Amino acid sequence: MVFPRTLFCAALAAALIPAALVACTSASSPTPTVNWHSCQENAEFDCATVTVPIDWADPNGATIDIAVVRDKADDLAQKVGTLVSLPGGPGSSGVDDILRGGKFSPELRARFDIISLDPRGVKRSHPLRCDAGLVAHRPNMVPDLGGRIDEVRSYATDLAASCREYTGPLVDHLDAVSVARDVEALRVALGVDQLNLYSRSYGTMPAQAYAELFPQRLRASLMDSVDDHSLDGRGFLASGARAGQDTFDEFAAWCVRDETCTLHGTDVHQIYGELFAKAGRGELPDLAEPNRPLGPLDLSAKVTQRLYRPDWAGLAADLQALTTQPPAASVQPAAAKRSGEPTAAPETIVCADWKFDITDQDDWIEQWHEQNTNAPTLRAHFAWAAGTLCSGWPTPPPNLQHRPRIAGTPPILILNSRHDPATPLEWATRVAAQTSDATLLTYDGWGHGIYARTPCTTSAADRYLIDRTVPAPSTHCPAA
């Protein structure tokens, strides 16, 4: 039997046969182009769009435009090539990052055209939009405080339907593999044989997918604070909770030894526990909106966000301020209901790449208690809410978790800090071990994203990207 080419390609996509699918899409896709112009928001940089299929298994179908930005190399005589920066999130804008000056050293900016993008579903690139009322009022996701998994599933179904209503068919094609194919379309549009990739946090997901699909198109790939896509949902949540607790413990230890900490001489873990209990009763005010109660998972997320840099002094000040605020008026949380208006909701993109299995209420309670065990102070990692939501998402993720299938690439460099609240060192260690010809450089300090942490981390990264000099195995950069 002879199949039409489009059906054959779709079958390959369903069967996850990367090499054959590369040939399929490259042979049947319209050749992408890019036309640069000065960015309206900052004329120092060039902006453009690249047109890509919504569904890469149907390359001649409906399309969207991916927003891209370019910081041209300052030294054309010494130019190495093109460096594509893949932003984190999910939901971060790579275009905004470059327009604000980016994170890269003067040497990299001199030697590379540095290009970034808003990934599909983000900001300028056909943003994922869902009902504003549903996004603003999520159900109770704490089993100990009366949360019900069946209510979460019902909510997830309603939210997904609203996302489809306001976003269209793109809602089914927001996964990291599709982003990787968009990056390959960008390479073709640029007319270059190979790309250099810098990826950070969630951006390391499409970076890994690109290495799987297009290994010969890579000159170098630097993954900073890497996601471990080999984990199942339960393992992802457990290791994330351990990372959150570890970085909070580091903050608490600083408060013990440093008299400049506003909580010096107090039990920081106890203070947080009391605040978490107040949040559970609906009595903890949000410092940004004192008339609005701060929920327990919101408290955990805000604390973890302070640990990204980390900003220990700011976190201590926040916790002290929360302890001195009068109790918020305890109000019953508003029920999640549709408002009829759309809003951006890129955080739900995670459901396109991660599968979380929660069988029933008892299983959900058991996994919550695992969170508490792994994060006895914080109680839960910020990923708990995402995992709970995705467990009820009505469509399966297009990009299921799997061990890296990377072969035939140049040497890959992975950077990670020892104390990272979002992407723990154990993830980076495992990804490096599972990836052919990968080297891990460890920053023996704190925070999420380490390229620009110290001269040691920046120099090692720059030498790799410019000269393709890989640090010796087990290289460490000291904490600063």
Coordinates of C-alpha atoms in Angstrom, one line a residue:
M1 CA 0.0 0.0 0.0
V2 CA 1.3 3.5 -0.8
F3 CA 0.6 6.2 1.7
P4 CA 0.2 9.9 0.9
R5 CA 3.4 11.7 2.1
T6 CA 1.5 13.8 4.8
L7 CA 0.0 10.6 6.3
F8 CA 3.4 8.9 6.2
C9 CA 5.0 11.8 8.0
A10 CA 2.2 11.9 10.6
A11 CA 2.7 8.2 11.2
L12 CA 6.4 8.8 11.8
A13 CA 5.7 11.6 14.3
A14 CA 3.3 9.3 16.2
A15 CA 5.9 6.6 16.3
L16 CA 8.6 9.0 17.5
I17 CA 11.1 8.2 14.8
P18 CA 13.3 11.3 14.9
A19 CA 15.7 10.7 12.0
A20 CA 13.0 9.8 9.5
L21 CA 10.8 12.6 10.6
V22 CA 13.7 15.1 10.1
A23 CA 13.8 14.0 6.5
C24 CA 10.0 14.2 6.2
T25 CA 9.7 17.7 7.5
S26 CA 12.8 19.1 5.7
A27 CA 11.6 17.7 2.4
S28 CA 8.0 18.9 2.6
S29 CA 8.2 22.1 4.6
P30 CA 8.2 25.5 2.8
T31 CA 11.7 27.0 3.1
P32 CA 11.6 29.6 6.0
T33 CA 12.9 33.1 5.6
V34 CA 13.9 35.9 7.9
N35 CA 13.8 39.6 7.2
W36 CA 15.5 41.7 9.8
H37 CA 14.5 45.3 10.7
S38 CA 15.3 47.6 13.7
C39 CA 13.3 46.6 16.7
Q40 CA 10.6 49.2 17.6
E41 CA 11.3 48.7 21.3
N42 CA 15.1 49.1 21.0
A43 CA 16.6 50.1 17.7
E44 CA 20.0 48.8 18.9
F45 CA 18.8 45.3 18.0
D46 CA 17.2 43.7 15.0
C47 CA 13.8 42.0 15.0
A48 CA 12.0 39.6 12.7
T49 CA 9.7 36.7 12.6
V50 CA 10.0 33.1 11.2
T51 CA 6.9 31.3 10.0
V52 CA 6.6 27.8 11.1
P53 CA 3.8 25.1 11.0
I54 CA 1.6 24.8 14.1
D55 CA 1.9 21.1 13.7
W56 CA 5.3 19.9 12.5
A57 CA 3.7 16.6 11.4
D58 CA 1.6 18.7 9.0
P59 CA 4.3 21.0 7.6
N60 CA 2.0 22.5 4.9
G61 CA -0.8 23.2 7.3
A62 CA -1.7 26.3 9.4
T63 CA 1.2 28.4 10.6
I64 CA 2.3 30.9 13.2
D65 CA 5.0 33.5 13.3
I66 CA 7.9 33.1 15.9
A67 CA 9.3 36.4 17.1
V68 CA 13.1 36.5 17.0
V69 CA 15.7 39.2 17.9
R70 CA 19.4 39.6 17.0
D71 CA 22.3 41.2 18.7
K72 CA 24.8 41.4 15.9
A73 CA 28.5 40.5 16.5
D74 CA 30.5 43.6 17.3
D75 CA 33.8 42.2 15.8
L76 CA 33.0 40.8 12.3
A77 CA 36.6 40.0 11.6
Q78 CA 36.7 37.7 14.7
K79 CA 33.1 36.4 14.4
V80 CA 32.7 32.8 15.3
G81 CA 29.1 32.2 14.3
T82 CA 25.5 32.3 15.5
L83 CA 24.6 31.7 19.2
V84 CA 20.9 31.0 19.8
S85 CA 19.7 31.6 23.4
L86 CA 16.8 29.5 24.5
P87 CA 14.9 31.1 27.5
G88 CA 13.5 29.4 30.5
G89 CA 10.1 29.4 32.1
P90 CA 8.1 28.0 30.5
G91 CA 6.9 31.4 29.5
S92 CA 10.0 33.5 29.6
S93 CA 10.6 35.9 26.6
G94 CA 14.0 35.5 25.0
V95 CA 13.2 38.7 22.9
D96 CA 12.8 40.7 26.1
D97 CA 16.0 39.3 27.5
I98 CA 18.0 40.5 24.6
L99 CA 16.2 43.9 24.3
R100 CA 17.2 44.5 28.0
G101 CA 20.9 43.9 27.1
G102 CA 21.0 40.1 27.8
K103 CA 23.3 38.3 30.1
F104 CA 26.3 37.6 27.9
S105 CA 29.8 38.9 28.3
P106 CA 31.3 41.6 26.0
E107 CA 33.5 38.9 24.5
L108 CA 30.6 36.7 23.4
R109 CA 28.7 39.7 22.1
A110 CA 31.7 40.6 20.0
R111 CA 32.2 37.1 18.6
F112 CA 28.7 35.9 17.9
D113 CA 25.4 37.1 16.4
I114 CA 23.3 36.4 19.5
I115 CA 19.7 35.5 18.6
S116 CA 16.8 34.6 20.9
L117 CA 13.1 34.1 20.5
D118 CA 9.8 34.0 22.2
P119 CA 9.0 30.3 22.0
R120 CA 5.7 29.2 20.5
G121 CA 2.9 30.1 22.9
V122 CA 4.9 32.9 24.6
K123 CA 4.3 36.6 24.4
R124 CA 4.9 37.7 20.7
S125 CA 4.8 34.2 19.3
H126 CA 1.0 33.4 19.3
P127 CA 0.7 33.4 23.1
L128 CA -1.2 30.7 24.9
R129 CA -4.3 32.4 26.2
C130 CA -6.9 30.9 28.6
D131 CA -9.9 32.3 30.5
A132 CA -8.8 35.0 32.9
G133 CA -11.3 34.0 35.6
L134 CA -10.1 30.4 35.7
V135 CA -6.4 31.4 35.6
A136 CA -6.9 33.8 38.6
H137 CA -8.8 31.4 40.8
R138 CA -7.4 28.0 41.0
P139 CA -8.9 25.3 43.2
N140 CA -7.4 24.2 46.5
M141 CA -4.4 22.1 45.8
V142 CA -3.4 21.2 49.4
P143 CA -5.0 17.9 50.4
D144 CA -4.4 18.6 54.2
L145 CA -6.6 21.7 53.8
G146 CA -9.5 20.1 52.2
G147 CA -8.3 19.9 48.6
R148 CA -9.9 17.4 46.3
I149 CA -8.2 15.8 43.3
D150 CA -11.6 15.4 41.5
E151 CA -12.1 19.2 41.8
V152 CA -8.7 19.8 40.3
R153 CA -9.4 17.5 37.4
S154 CA -12.7 19.2 36.7
Y155 CA -10.9 22.6 36.8
A156 CA -8.1 21.3 34.5
T157 CA -10.7 20.2 32.0
D158 CA -12.4 23.6 32.0
L159 CA -9.2 25.5 31.8
A160 CA -7.9 23.4 28.9
A161 CA -11.2 23.9 27.0
S162 CA -10.8 27.7 27.5
C163 CA -7.2 27.6 26.4
R164 CA -8.3 25.8 23.2
E165 CA -11.1 28.4 22.7
Y166 CA -8.7 31.4 22.9
T167 CA -5.6 29.8 21.5
G168 CA -6.8 27.5 18.8
P169 CA -5.0 24.3 17.6
L170 CA -1.6 25.5 18.8
V171 CA -2.7 24.4 22.3
D172 CA -1.8 20.8 21.2
H173 CA 1.7 21.7 19.9
L174 CA 3.5 23.6 22.7
D175 CA 6.0 20.9 23.6
A176 CA 9.8 21.3 23.6
V177 CA 10.2 19.1 20.5
S178 CA 8.1 21.5 18.5
V179 CA 10.2 24.4 19.8
A180 CA 13.4 22.5 18.8
R181 CA 12.0 22.2 15.2
D182 CA 11.2 25.9 15.3
V183 CA 14.9 26.5 16.1
E184 CA 15.9 24.3 13.1
A185 CA 13.6 26.4 10.9
L186 CA 15.4 29.5 12.2
R187 CA 18.8 27.9 11.3
V188 CA 17.6 27.3 7.8
A189 CA 16.2 30.8 7.5
L190 CA 19.5 32.2 8.7
G191 CA 21.4 30.2 6.1
V192 CA 24.0 28.8 8.5
D193 CA 25.3 25.2 8.6
Q194 CA 25.5 24.9 12.4
L195 CA 24.2 26.6 15.5
N196 CA 25.7 27.3 18.9
L197 CA 23.1 26.9 21.6
Y198 CA 22.9 28.5 25.1
S199 CA 19.9 27.2 27.1
R200 CA 18.8 27.9 30.6
S201 CA 16.4 26.1 32.8
Y202 CA 13.3 25.1 30.8
G203 CA 15.1 26.2 27.7
T204 CA 17.3 23.1 28.2
M205 CA 14.3 21.0 27.2
P206 CA 14.2 22.1 23.6
A207 CA 18.0 22.2 23.6
Q208 CA 18.1 18.4 24.5
A209 CA 15.4 17.8 21.8
Y210 CA 17.4 19.7 19.2
A211 CA 20.5 17.6 20.1
E212 CA 18.4 14.4 19.6
L213 CA 16.9 15.5 16.3
F214 CA 19.7 17.5 14.7
P215 CA 23.0 16.5 16.2
Q216 CA 25.0 17.4 13.1
R217 CA 23.6 20.9 13.1
L218 CA 25.3 21.7 16.5
R219 CA 28.7 23.3 16.8
A220 CA 28.3 23.7 20.6
S221 CA 25.5 23.4 23.2
L222 CA 25.8 24.8 26.7
M223 CA 23.0 23.9 29.0
D224 CA 22.7 26.0 32.2
S225 CA 20.6 24.7 35.1
V226 CA 19.3 21.7 33.3
D227 CA 16.0 19.9 33.4
D228 CA 16.1 16.1 33.8
H229 CA 13.4 14.9 31.4
S230 CA 14.1 11.2 32.3
L231 CA 12.3 11.6 35.6
D232 CA 8.7 10.4 36.0
G233 CA 6.3 12.9 37.6
R234 CA 6.7 11.5 41.1
G235 CA 10.5 11.6 40.9
F236 CA 10.3 15.2 39.5
L237 CA 8.2 16.4 42.4
A238 CA 10.3 14.6 45.0
S239 CA 13.7 15.9 43.8
G240 CA 12.3 19.4 43.3
A241 CA 11.1 19.4 46.9
R242 CA 14.5 18.3 48.1
A243 CA 16.1 21.2 46.2
G244 CA 13.7 23.7 47.6
Q245 CA 14.4 22.5 51.2
D246 CA 18.2 22.5 50.6
T247 CA 18.3 26.1 49.4
F248 CA 16.0 27.2 52.3
D249 CA 18.4 25.4 54.7
E250 CA 21.3 27.4 53.2
F251 CA 19.4 30.6 53.7
A252 CA 18.6 29.7 57.4
A253 CA 22.3 28.8 58.0
W254 CA 23.3 32.2 56.6
C255 CA 20.9 33.8 59.1
V256 CA 22.5 32.0 61.9
R257 CA 26.0 33.1 61.1
D258 CA 25.5 36.6 59.7
E259 CA 24.3 39.3 62.0
T260 CA 23.1 41.4 59.1
C261 CA 20.2 39.0 58.6
T262 CA 17.1 40.7 60.0
L263 CA 16.1 37.3 61.5
H264 CA 19.5 36.6 63.1
G265 CA 19.0 35.0 66.5
T266 CA 15.6 33.5 65.6
D267 CA 14.4 30.1 64.4
V268 CA 13.8 30.7 60.8
H269 CA 12.3 27.3 60.2
Q270 CA 9.8 27.9 63.0
I271 CA 8.9 31.3 61.6
Y272 CA 8.2 29.9 58.2
G273 CA 6.1 27.1 59.8
E274 CA 4.0 29.6 61.6
L275 CA 3.5 31.7 58.5
F276 CA 2.5 28.6 56.5
A277 CA -0.1 27.7 59.2
K278 CA -1.5 31.3 59.0
A279 CA -1.6 31.0 55.2
G280 CA -3.6 27.8 55.5
R281 CA -6.1 29.6 57.7
G282 CA -6.4 32.3 55.1
E283 CA -5.0 34.9 57.5
L284 CA -1.6 35.7 55.9
P285 CA -1.7 39.0 54.0
D286 CA 0.1 39.3 50.7
L287 CA 2.7 42.1 51.1
A288 CA 2.0 43.3 47.6
E289 CA -1.8 43.4 48.2
P290 CA -2.4 43.5 52.0
N291 CA -6.2 43.1 51.6
R292 CA -5.6 39.8 49.7
P293 CA -4.8 36.6 51.7
L294 CA -1.6 34.7 50.6
G295 CA -2.2 31.0 50.2
P296 CA 0.2 28.4 51.5
L297 CA 1.4 27.4 48.0
D298 CA 1.8 31.0 47.1
L299 CA 4.0 31.5 50.2
S300 CA 6.2 28.6 49.2
A301 CA 6.5 29.9 45.6
K302 CA 7.4 33.5 46.7
V303 CA 10.0 32.2 49.1
T304 CA 11.5 30.0 46.5
Q305 CA 11.6 32.9 44.0
R306 CA 13.8 34.8 46.5
L307 CA 16.2 31.8 46.4
Y308 CA 16.8 32.0 42.7
R309 CA 19.5 34.8 42.8
P310 CA 19.6 34.2 45.8
D311 CA 18.4 37.3 47.7
W312 CA 18.7 36.1 51.3
A313 CA 18.5 39.6 52.8
G314 CA 15.3 40.3 50.8
L315 CA 13.8 37.0 51.9
A316 CA 14.6 37.6 55.6
A317 CA 13.0 41.1 55.3
D318 CA 9.9 39.5 53.7
L319 CA 9.5 36.9 56.4
Q320 CA 10.0 39.5 59.1
A321 CA 7.4 41.8 57.5
L322 CA 4.9 38.9 57.2
T323 CA 5.3 38.1 60.9
T324 CA 4.5 41.7 61.9
Q325 CA 1.5 42.2 59.6
P326 CA -2.0 42.1 61.2
P327 CA -3.9 39.0 60.1
A328 CA -5.7 39.3 56.8
A329 CA -9.5 39.1 56.9
S330 CA -10.1 35.4 56.4
V331 CA -12.3 35.1 53.4
Q332 CA -13.5 32.0 51.5
P333 CA -11.5 31.7 48.3
A334 CA -13.4 32.7 45.2
A335 CA -14.6 29.8 43.2
A336 CA -13.0 29.3 39.8
K337 CA -15.4 30.4 37.1
R338 CA -15.1 31.8 33.6
S339 CA -14.9 35.5 33.1
G340 CA -15.3 35.4 29.4
E341 CA -12.0 37.3 28.9
P342 CA -8.6 35.7 27.8
T343 CA -5.3 36.2 29.6
A344 CA -1.8 34.8 28.9
A345 CA -1.2 31.5 30.7
P346 CA 2.2 30.2 29.5
E347 CA 2.8 28.4 32.8
T348 CA 0.5 25.6 31.6
I349 CA 3.0 24.8 28.8
V350 CA 4.6 22.4 31.2
C351 CA 1.7 20.0 30.6
A352 CA 3.0 19.5 27.1
D353 CA 6.2 17.9 28.3
W354 CA 5.5 16.3 31.6
K355 CA 3.1 13.5 32.6
F356 CA 2.1 13.3 36.3
D357 CA 0.2 10.3 37.4
I358 CA -2.2 10.7 40.4
T359 CA -4.7 7.9 40.5
D360 CA -7.1 9.1 43.2
Q361 CA -7.4 11.1 46.4
D362 CA -5.4 8.6 48.5
D363 CA -2.5 8.6 46.0
W364 CA -2.6 12.4 45.9
I365 CA -2.5 12.6 49.7
E366 CA 0.4 10.1 49.7
Q367 CA 2.4 12.2 47.2
W368 CA 1.6 15.3 49.3
H369 CA 3.1 13.7 52.3
E370 CA 6.2 12.8 50.2
Q371 CA 6.5 16.5 49.5
N372 CA 6.3 17.2 53.2
T373 CA 9.0 14.6 53.9
N374 CA 11.3 16.0 51.3
A375 CA 10.6 19.6 52.2
P376 CA 9.8 19.6 55.9
T377 CA 10.0 23.4 56.2
L378 CA 8.6 24.5 52.9
R379 CA 6.1 21.7 52.9
A380 CA 6.0 21.6 49.1
H381 CA 8.0 22.8 46.0
F382 CA 6.4 25.3 43.6
A383 CA 6.2 22.5 41.0
W384 CA 3.5 20.8 43.2
A385 CA 0.8 22.9 41.8
A386 CA 1.9 22.4 38.2
G387 CA 2.2 18.7 38.7
T388 CA -1.3 18.5 40.3
L389 CA -2.8 20.5 37.5
C390 CA -1.1 18.5 34.7
S391 CA -2.3 15.2 36.3
G392 CA -5.8 16.3 35.3
W393 CA -5.0 17.8 31.9
P394 CA -7.4 16.1 29.4
T395 CA -4.8 15.6 26.6
P396 CA -1.6 13.6 27.0
P397 CA 1.7 15.4 26.7
P398 CA 3.1 15.2 23.1
N399 CA 6.7 15.0 24.5
L400 CA 6.7 12.2 27.1
Q401 CA 9.6 11.9 29.5
H402 CA 12.4 9.7 28.4
R403 CA 16.2 9.2 28.8
P404 CA 18.2 11.4 26.5
R405 CA 18.6 9.9 23.0
I406 CA 21.6 12.0 22.1
A407 CA 24.4 10.8 19.8
G408 CA 26.7 12.3 17.2
T409 CA 26.8 15.7 18.8
P410 CA 30.0 17.7 19.6
P411 CA 30.9 17.8 23.3
I412 CA 28.1 19.3 25.4
L413 CA 28.8 21.5 28.5
I414 CA 26.3 21.5 31.4
L415 CA 26.5 24.1 34.2
N416 CA 24.7 23.9 37.5
S417 CA 25.0 25.3 41.0
R418 CA 25.3 23.0 44.0
H419 CA 22.3 24.7 45.7
D420 CA 19.7 25.4 43.0
P421 CA 16.0 25.8 44.1
A422 CA 14.6 24.9 40.7
T423 CA 16.9 22.5 38.9
P424 CA 18.8 20.5 41.5
L425 CA 22.4 19.3 41.0
E426 CA 21.1 15.7 41.0
W427 CA 19.3 16.5 37.8
A428 CA 22.5 17.9 36.1
T429 CA 24.5 14.9 37.3
R430 CA 22.0 12.5 35.9
V431 CA 21.7 14.3 32.5
A432 CA 25.5 14.5 32.2
A433 CA 25.7 10.7 32.9
Q434 CA 23.0 9.8 30.4
T435 CA 24.2 12.1 27.6
S436 CA 27.0 11.0 25.3
D437 CA 30.1 13.3 25.5
A438 CA 28.7 15.7 28.1
T439 CA 30.7 17.4 30.8
L440 CA 29.3 18.9 34.0
L441 CA 30.8 22.0 35.6
T442 CA 29.6 22.6 39.1
Y443 CA 29.3 26.0 40.8
D444 CA 29.8 25.4 44.5
G445 CA 27.4 28.2 45.4
W446 CA 23.8 29.1 45.3
G447 CA 21.1 30.2 42.8
H448 CA 19.5 29.3 39.5
G449 CA 21.4 30.1 36.3
I450 CA 25.1 30.3 36.7
Y451 CA 26.6 31.6 33.4
A452 CA 27.3 35.1 34.8
R453 CA 27.8 34.1 38.5
T454 CA 31.5 34.6 38.7
P455 CA 34.5 35.1 36.4
C456 CA 35.2 31.4 36.8
T457 CA 31.8 30.3 35.4
T458 CA 31.7 33.0 32.7
S459 CA 35.2 32.3 31.5
A460 CA 34.6 28.5 31.3
A461 CA 31.4 29.0 29.4
D462 CA 32.9 31.6 27.0
R463 CA 36.0 29.4 26.3
Y464 CA 33.7 26.5 25.5
L465 CA 31.4 28.5 23.2
I466 CA 34.3 30.4 21.4
D467 CA 37.1 27.9 21.3
R468 CA 35.1 24.7 22.1
T469 CA 37.5 24.1 25.0
V470 CA 35.7 21.8 27.4
P471 CA 36.6 22.0 31.1
A472 CA 38.2 18.9 32.7
P473 CA 35.7 16.4 34.2
S474 CA 34.6 17.2 37.7
T475 CA 35.6 20.9 37.4
H476 CA 34.2 23.2 40.1
C477 CA 34.0 26.9 40.4
P478 CA 34.2 28.2 43.9
A479 CA 31.2 30.0 45.5
A480 CA 31.2 33.8 45.7

